[in-house]
GROMACS .gro file of N, CA and C in nm:
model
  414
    1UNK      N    1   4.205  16.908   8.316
    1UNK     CA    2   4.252  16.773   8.340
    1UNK      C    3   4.347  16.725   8.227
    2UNK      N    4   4.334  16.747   8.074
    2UNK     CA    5   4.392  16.725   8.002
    2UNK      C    6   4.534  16.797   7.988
    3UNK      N    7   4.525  16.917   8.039
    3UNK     CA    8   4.681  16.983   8.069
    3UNK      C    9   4.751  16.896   8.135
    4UNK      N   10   4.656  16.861   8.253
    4UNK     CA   11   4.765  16.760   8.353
    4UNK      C   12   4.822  16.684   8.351
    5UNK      N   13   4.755  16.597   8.217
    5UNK     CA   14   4.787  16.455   8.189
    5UNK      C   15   4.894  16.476   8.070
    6UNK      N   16   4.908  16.596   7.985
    6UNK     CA   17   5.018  16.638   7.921
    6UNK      C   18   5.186  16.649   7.990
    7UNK      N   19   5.101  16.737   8.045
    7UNK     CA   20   5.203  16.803   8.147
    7UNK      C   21   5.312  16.681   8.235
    8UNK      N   22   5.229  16.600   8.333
    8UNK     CA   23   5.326  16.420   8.346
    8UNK      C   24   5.396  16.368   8.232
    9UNK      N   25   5.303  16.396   8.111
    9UNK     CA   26   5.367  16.280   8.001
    9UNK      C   27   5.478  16.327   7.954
   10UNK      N   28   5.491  16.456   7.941
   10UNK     CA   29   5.604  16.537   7.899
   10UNK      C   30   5.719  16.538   8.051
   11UNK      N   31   5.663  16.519   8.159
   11UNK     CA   32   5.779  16.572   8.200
   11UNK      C   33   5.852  16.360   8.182
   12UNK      N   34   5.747  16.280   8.264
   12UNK     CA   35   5.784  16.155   8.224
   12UNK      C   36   5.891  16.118   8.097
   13UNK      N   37   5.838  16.175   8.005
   13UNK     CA   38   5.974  16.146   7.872
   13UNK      C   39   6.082  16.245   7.917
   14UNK      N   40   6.079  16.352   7.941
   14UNK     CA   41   6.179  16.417   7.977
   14UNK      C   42   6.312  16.368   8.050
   15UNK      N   43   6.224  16.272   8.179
   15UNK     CA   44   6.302  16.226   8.285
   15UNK      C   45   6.415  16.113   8.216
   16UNK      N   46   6.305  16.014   8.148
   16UNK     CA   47   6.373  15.903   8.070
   16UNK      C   48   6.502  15.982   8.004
   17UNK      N   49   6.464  16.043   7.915
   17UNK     CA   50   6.594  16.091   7.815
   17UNK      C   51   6.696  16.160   7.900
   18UNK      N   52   6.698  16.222   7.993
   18UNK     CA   53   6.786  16.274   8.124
   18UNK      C   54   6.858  16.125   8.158
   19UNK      N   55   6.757  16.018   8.168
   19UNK     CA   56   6.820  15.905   8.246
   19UNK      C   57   6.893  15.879   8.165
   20UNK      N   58   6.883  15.847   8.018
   20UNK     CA   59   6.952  15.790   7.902
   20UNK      C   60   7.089  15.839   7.909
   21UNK      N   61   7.049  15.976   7.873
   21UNK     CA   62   7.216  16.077   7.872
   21UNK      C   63   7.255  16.029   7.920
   22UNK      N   64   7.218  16.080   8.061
   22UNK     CA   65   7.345  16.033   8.171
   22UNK      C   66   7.398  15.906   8.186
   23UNK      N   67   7.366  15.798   8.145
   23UNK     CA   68   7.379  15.641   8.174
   23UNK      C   69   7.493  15.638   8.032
   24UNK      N   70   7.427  15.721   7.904
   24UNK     CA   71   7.559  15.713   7.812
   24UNK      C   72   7.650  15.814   7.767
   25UNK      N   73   7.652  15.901   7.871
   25UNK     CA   74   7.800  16.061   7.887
   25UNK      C   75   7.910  15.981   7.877
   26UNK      N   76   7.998  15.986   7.790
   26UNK     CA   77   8.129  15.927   7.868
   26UNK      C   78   8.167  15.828   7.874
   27UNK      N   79   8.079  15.719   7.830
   27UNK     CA   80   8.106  15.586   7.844
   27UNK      C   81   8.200  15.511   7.647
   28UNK      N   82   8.259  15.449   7.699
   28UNK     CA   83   8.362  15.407   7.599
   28UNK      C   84   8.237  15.293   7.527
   29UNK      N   85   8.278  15.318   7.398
   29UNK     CA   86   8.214  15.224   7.289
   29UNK      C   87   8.259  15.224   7.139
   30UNK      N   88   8.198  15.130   7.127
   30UNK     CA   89   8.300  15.079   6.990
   30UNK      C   90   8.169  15.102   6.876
   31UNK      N   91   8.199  15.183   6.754
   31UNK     CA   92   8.102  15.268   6.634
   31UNK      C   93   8.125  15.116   6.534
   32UNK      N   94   8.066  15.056   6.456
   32UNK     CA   95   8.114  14.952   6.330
   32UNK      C   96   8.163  15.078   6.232
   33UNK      N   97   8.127  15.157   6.217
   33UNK     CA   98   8.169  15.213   6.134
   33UNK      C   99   8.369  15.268   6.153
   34UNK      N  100   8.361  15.244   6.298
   34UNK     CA  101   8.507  15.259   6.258
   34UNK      C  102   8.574  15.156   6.302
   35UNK      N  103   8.524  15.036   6.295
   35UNK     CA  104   8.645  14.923   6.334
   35UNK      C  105   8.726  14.922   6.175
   36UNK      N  106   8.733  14.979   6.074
   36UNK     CA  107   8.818  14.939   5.927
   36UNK      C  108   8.914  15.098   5.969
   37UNK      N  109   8.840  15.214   5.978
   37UNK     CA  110   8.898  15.318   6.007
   37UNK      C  111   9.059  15.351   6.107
   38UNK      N  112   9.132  15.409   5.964
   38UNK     CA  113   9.282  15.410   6.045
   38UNK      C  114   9.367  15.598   6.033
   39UNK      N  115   9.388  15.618   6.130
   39UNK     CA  116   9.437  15.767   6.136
   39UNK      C  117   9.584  15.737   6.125
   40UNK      N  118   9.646  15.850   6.086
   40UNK     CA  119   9.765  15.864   6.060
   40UNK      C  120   9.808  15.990   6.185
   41UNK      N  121   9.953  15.958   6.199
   41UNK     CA  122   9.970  16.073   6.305
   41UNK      C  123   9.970  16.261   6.203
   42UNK      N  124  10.011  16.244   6.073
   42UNK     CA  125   9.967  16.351   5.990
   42UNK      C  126   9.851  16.386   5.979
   43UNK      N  127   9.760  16.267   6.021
   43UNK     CA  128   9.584  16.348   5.976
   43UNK      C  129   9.566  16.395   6.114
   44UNK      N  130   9.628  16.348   6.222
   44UNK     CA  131   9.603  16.391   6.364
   44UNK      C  132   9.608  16.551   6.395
   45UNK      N  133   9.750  16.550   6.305
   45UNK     CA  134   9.830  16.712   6.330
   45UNK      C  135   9.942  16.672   6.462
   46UNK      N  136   9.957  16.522   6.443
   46UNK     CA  137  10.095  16.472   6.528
   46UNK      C  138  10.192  16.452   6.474
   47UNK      N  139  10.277  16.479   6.584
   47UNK     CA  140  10.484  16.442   6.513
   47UNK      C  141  10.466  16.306   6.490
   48UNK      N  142  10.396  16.220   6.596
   48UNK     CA  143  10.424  16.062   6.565
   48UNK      C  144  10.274  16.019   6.651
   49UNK      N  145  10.243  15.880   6.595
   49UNK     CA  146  10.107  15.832   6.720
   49UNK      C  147  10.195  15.781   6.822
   50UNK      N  148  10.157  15.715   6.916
   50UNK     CA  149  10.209  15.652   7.038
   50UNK      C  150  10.235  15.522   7.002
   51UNK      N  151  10.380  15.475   7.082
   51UNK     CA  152  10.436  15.361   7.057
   51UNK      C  153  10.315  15.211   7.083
   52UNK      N  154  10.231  15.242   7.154
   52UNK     CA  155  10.175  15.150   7.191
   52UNK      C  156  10.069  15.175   7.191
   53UNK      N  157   9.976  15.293   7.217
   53UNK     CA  158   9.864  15.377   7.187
   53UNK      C  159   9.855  15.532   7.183
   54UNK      N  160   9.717  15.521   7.111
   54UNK     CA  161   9.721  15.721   7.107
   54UNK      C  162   9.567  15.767   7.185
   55UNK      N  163   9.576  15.851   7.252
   55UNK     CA  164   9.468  15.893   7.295
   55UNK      C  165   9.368  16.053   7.260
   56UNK      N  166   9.321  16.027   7.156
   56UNK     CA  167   9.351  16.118   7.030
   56UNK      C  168   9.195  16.198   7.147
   57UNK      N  169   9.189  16.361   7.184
   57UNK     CA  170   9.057  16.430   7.247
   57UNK      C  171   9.053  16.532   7.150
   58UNK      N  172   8.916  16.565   7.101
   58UNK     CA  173   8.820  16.675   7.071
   58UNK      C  174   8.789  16.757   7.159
   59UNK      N  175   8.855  16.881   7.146
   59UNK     CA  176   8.810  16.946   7.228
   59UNK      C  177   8.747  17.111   7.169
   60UNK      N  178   8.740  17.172   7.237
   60UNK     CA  179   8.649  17.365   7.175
   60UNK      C  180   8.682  17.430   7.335
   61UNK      N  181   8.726  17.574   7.312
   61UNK     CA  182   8.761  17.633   7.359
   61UNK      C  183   8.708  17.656   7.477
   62UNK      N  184   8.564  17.685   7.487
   62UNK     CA  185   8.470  17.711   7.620
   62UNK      C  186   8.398  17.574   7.654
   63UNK      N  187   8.474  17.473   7.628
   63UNK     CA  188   8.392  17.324   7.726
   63UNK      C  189   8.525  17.331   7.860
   64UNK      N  190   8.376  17.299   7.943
   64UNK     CA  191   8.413  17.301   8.066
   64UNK      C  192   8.473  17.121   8.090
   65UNK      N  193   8.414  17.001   8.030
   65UNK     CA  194   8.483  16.905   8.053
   65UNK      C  195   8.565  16.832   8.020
   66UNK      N  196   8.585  16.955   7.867
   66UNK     CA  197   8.733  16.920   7.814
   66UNK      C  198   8.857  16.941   7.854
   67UNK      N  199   8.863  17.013   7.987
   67UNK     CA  200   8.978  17.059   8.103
   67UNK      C  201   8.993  16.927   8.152
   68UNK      N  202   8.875  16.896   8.245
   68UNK     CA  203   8.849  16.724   8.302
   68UNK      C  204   8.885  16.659   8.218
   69UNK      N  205   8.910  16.629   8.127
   69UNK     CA  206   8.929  16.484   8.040
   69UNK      C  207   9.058  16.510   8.011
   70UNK      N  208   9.106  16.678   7.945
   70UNK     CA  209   9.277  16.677   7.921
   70UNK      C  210   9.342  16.614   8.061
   71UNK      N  211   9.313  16.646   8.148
   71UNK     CA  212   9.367  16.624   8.295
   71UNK      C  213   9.368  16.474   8.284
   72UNK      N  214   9.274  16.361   8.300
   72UNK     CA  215   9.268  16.229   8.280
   72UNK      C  216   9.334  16.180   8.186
   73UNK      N  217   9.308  16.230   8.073
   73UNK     CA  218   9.410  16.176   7.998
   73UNK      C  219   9.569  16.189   8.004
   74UNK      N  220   9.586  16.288   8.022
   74UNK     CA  221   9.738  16.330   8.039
   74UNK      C  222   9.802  16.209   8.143
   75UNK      N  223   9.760  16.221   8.295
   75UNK     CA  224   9.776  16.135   8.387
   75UNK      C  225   9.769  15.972   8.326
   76UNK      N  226   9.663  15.924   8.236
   76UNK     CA  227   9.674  15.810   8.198
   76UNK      C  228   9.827  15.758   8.086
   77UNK      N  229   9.812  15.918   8.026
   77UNK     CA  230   9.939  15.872   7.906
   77UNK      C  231  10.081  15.861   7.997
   78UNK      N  232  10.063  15.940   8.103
   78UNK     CA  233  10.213  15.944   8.158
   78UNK      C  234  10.190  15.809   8.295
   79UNK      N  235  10.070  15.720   8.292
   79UNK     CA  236  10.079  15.616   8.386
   79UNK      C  237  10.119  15.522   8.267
   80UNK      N  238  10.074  15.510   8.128
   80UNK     CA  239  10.096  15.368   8.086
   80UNK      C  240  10.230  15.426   7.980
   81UNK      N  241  10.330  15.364   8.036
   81UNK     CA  242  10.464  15.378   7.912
   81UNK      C  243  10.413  15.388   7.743
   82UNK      N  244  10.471  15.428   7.666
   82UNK     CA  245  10.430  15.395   7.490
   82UNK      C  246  10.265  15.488   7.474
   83UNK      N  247  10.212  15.546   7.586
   83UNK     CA  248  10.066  15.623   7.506
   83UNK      C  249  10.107  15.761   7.471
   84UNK      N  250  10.043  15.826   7.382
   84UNK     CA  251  10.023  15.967   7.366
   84UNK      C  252   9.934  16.013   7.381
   85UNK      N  253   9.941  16.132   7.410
   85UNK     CA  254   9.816  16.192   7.415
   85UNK      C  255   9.791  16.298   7.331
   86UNK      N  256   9.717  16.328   7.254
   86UNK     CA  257   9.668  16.452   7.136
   86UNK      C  258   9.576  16.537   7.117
   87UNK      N  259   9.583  16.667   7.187
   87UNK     CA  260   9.417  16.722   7.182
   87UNK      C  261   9.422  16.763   7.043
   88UNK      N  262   9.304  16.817   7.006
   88UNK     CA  263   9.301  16.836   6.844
   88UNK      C  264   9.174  16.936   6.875
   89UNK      N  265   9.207  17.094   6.866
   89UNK     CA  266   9.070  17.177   6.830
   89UNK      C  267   9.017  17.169   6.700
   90UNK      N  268   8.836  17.127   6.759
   90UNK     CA  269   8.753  17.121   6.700
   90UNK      C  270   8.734  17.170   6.619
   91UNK      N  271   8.684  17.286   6.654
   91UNK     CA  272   8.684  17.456   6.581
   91UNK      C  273   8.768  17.483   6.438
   92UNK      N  274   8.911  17.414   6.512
   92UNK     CA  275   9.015  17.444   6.371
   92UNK      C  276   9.033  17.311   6.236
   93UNK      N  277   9.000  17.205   6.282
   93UNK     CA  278   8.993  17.072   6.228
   93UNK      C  279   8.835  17.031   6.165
   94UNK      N  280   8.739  17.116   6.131
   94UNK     CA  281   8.608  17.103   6.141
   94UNK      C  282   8.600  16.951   5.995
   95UNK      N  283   8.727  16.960   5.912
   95UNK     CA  284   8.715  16.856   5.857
   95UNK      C  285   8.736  16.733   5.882
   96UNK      N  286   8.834  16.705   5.996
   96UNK     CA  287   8.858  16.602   6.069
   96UNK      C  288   8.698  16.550   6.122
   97UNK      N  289   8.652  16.655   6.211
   97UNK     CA  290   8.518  16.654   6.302
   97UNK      C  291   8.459  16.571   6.194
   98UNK      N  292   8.392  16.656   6.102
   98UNK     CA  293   8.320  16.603   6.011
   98UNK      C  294   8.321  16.446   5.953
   99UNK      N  295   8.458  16.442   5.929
   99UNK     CA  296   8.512  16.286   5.896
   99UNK      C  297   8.481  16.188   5.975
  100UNK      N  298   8.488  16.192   6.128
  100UNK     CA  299   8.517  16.136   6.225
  100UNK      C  300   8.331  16.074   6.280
  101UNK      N  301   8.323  16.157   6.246
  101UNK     CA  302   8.128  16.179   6.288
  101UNK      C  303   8.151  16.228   6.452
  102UNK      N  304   8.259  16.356   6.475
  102UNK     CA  305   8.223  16.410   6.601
  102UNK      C  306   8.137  16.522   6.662
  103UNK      N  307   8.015  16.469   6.707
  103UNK     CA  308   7.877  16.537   6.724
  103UNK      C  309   7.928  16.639   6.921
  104UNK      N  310   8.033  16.619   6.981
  104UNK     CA  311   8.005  16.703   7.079
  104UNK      C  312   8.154  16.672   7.155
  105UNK      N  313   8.190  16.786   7.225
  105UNK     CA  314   8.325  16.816   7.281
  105UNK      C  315   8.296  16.747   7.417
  106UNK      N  316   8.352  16.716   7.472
  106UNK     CA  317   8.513  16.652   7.441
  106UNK      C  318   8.410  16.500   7.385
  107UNK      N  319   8.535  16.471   7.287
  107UNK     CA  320   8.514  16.325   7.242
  107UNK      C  321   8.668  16.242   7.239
  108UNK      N  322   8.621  16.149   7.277
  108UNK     CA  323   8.791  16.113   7.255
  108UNK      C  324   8.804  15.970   7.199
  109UNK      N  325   8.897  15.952   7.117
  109UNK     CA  326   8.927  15.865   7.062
  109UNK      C  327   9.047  15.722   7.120
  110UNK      N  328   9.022  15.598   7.134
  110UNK     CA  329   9.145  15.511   7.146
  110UNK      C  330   9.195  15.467   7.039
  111UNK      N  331   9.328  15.483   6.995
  111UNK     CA  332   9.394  15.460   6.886
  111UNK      C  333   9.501  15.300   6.931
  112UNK      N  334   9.516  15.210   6.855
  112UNK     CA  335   9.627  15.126   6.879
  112UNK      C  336   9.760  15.213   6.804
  113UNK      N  337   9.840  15.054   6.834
  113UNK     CA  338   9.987  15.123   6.734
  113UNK      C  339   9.971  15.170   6.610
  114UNK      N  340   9.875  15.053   6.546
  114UNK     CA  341   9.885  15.098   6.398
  114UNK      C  342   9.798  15.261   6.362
  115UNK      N  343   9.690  15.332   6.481
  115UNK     CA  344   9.619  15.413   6.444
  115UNK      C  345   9.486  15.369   6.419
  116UNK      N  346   9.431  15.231   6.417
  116UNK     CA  347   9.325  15.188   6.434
  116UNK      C  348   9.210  15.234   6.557
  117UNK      N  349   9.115  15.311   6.475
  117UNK     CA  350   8.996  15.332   6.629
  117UNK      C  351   8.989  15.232   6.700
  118UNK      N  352   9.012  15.214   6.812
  118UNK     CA  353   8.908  15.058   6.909
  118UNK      C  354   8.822  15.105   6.938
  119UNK      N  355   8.828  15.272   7.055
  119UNK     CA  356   8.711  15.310   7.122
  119UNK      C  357   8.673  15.430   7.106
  120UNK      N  358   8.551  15.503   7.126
  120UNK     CA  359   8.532  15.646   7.122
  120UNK      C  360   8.468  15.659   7.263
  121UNK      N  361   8.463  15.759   7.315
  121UNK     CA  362   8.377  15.829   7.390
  121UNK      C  363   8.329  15.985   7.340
  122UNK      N  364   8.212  15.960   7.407
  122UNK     CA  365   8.155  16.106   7.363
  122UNK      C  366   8.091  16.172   7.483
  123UNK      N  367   8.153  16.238   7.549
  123UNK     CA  368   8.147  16.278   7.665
  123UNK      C  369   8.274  16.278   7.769
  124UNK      N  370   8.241  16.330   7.909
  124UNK     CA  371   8.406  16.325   7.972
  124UNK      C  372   8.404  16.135   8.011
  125UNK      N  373   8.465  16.101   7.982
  125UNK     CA  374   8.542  15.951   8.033
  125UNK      C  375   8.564  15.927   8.193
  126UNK      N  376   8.530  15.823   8.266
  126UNK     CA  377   8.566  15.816   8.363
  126UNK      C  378   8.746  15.714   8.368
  127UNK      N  379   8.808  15.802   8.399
  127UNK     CA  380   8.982  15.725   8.423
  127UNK      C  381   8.984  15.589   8.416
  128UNK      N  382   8.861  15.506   8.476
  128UNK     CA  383   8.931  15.327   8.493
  128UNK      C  384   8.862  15.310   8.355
  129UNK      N  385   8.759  15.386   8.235
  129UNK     CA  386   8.736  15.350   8.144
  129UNK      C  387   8.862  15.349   8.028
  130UNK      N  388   8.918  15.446   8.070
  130UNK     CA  389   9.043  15.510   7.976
  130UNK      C  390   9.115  15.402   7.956
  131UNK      N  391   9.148  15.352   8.126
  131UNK     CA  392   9.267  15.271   8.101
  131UNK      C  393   9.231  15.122   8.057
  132UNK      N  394   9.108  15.066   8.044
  132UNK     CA  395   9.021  14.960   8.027
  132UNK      C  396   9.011  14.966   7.866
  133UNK      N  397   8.964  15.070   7.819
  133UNK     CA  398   8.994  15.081   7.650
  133UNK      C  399   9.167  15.059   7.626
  134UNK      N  400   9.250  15.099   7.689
  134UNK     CA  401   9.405  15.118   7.628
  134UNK      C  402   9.415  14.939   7.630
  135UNK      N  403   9.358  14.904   7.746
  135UNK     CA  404   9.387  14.725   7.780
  135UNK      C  405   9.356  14.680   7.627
  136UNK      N  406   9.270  14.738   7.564
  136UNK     CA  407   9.236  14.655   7.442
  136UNK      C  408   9.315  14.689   7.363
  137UNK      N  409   9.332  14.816   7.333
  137UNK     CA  410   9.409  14.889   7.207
  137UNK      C  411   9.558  14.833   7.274
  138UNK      N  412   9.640  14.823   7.351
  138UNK     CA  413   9.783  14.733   7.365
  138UNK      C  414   9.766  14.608   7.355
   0.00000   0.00000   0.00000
């Protein structure tokens, strides 16, 4: 009987933290730690940031939803005039990562003009979030 009652309780927390993830994959949010935080298009490994925003992604070679998110993003930079878009491997930038506090691929960053973080996501982004963060960062 006592297995059994393990056995629910474990899967019960299990379920919760499944629910959690998924409710926060992807979803755009703002860290305090980087509302002072400002990138340069040199620390990026960019020619220039975007006239109006940058849409700076983390990505690693074998993520499967860092394909999905280059794709969204790309489409978003070439819907809103003045954005860029910047992937940046993980793998090769591990000091950036580190700097940044990026814990998992794809992550992506909203940059304004000046290079100021507004938003991160950590996970793939859903498109009307993308363009809902840029609303702020323009």
């Amino acid at each position: 009987m006592t297995g059994l009652v393990v056995c629910l309780a474990v899967l019960a927390l299990a379920g919760a933290f499944g629910a959690l993830w998924k409710r926060r994959d992807g979803r755009m949010t703002v860290r305090g730690r980087d509302e002072d935080r400002r990138l340069t298009a040199e620390a990026i490994g960019a020619e220039e940031l975007g006239e109006r925003a940058t849409l700076v992604q983390f990505s690693s070679a074998f993520c499967q939803p860092c394909r999905a998110t280059r794709r969204i993003l790309a489409e978003v930079s070439g819907m809103v005039e003045g954005v860029a878009h910047v992937e940046i491997d993980a793998e090769a930038r591990l000091d950036l990562v580190r700097e940044l506090g990026v814990m998992r691929t794809p992550t992506v960053l909203v940059l304004d003009a000046r290079g100021r973080i507004v938003r991160r996501a950590s996970g793939q982004p859903r498109k009307v979030d993308v363009i809902a963060a840029l609303g702020e960062a323009v």
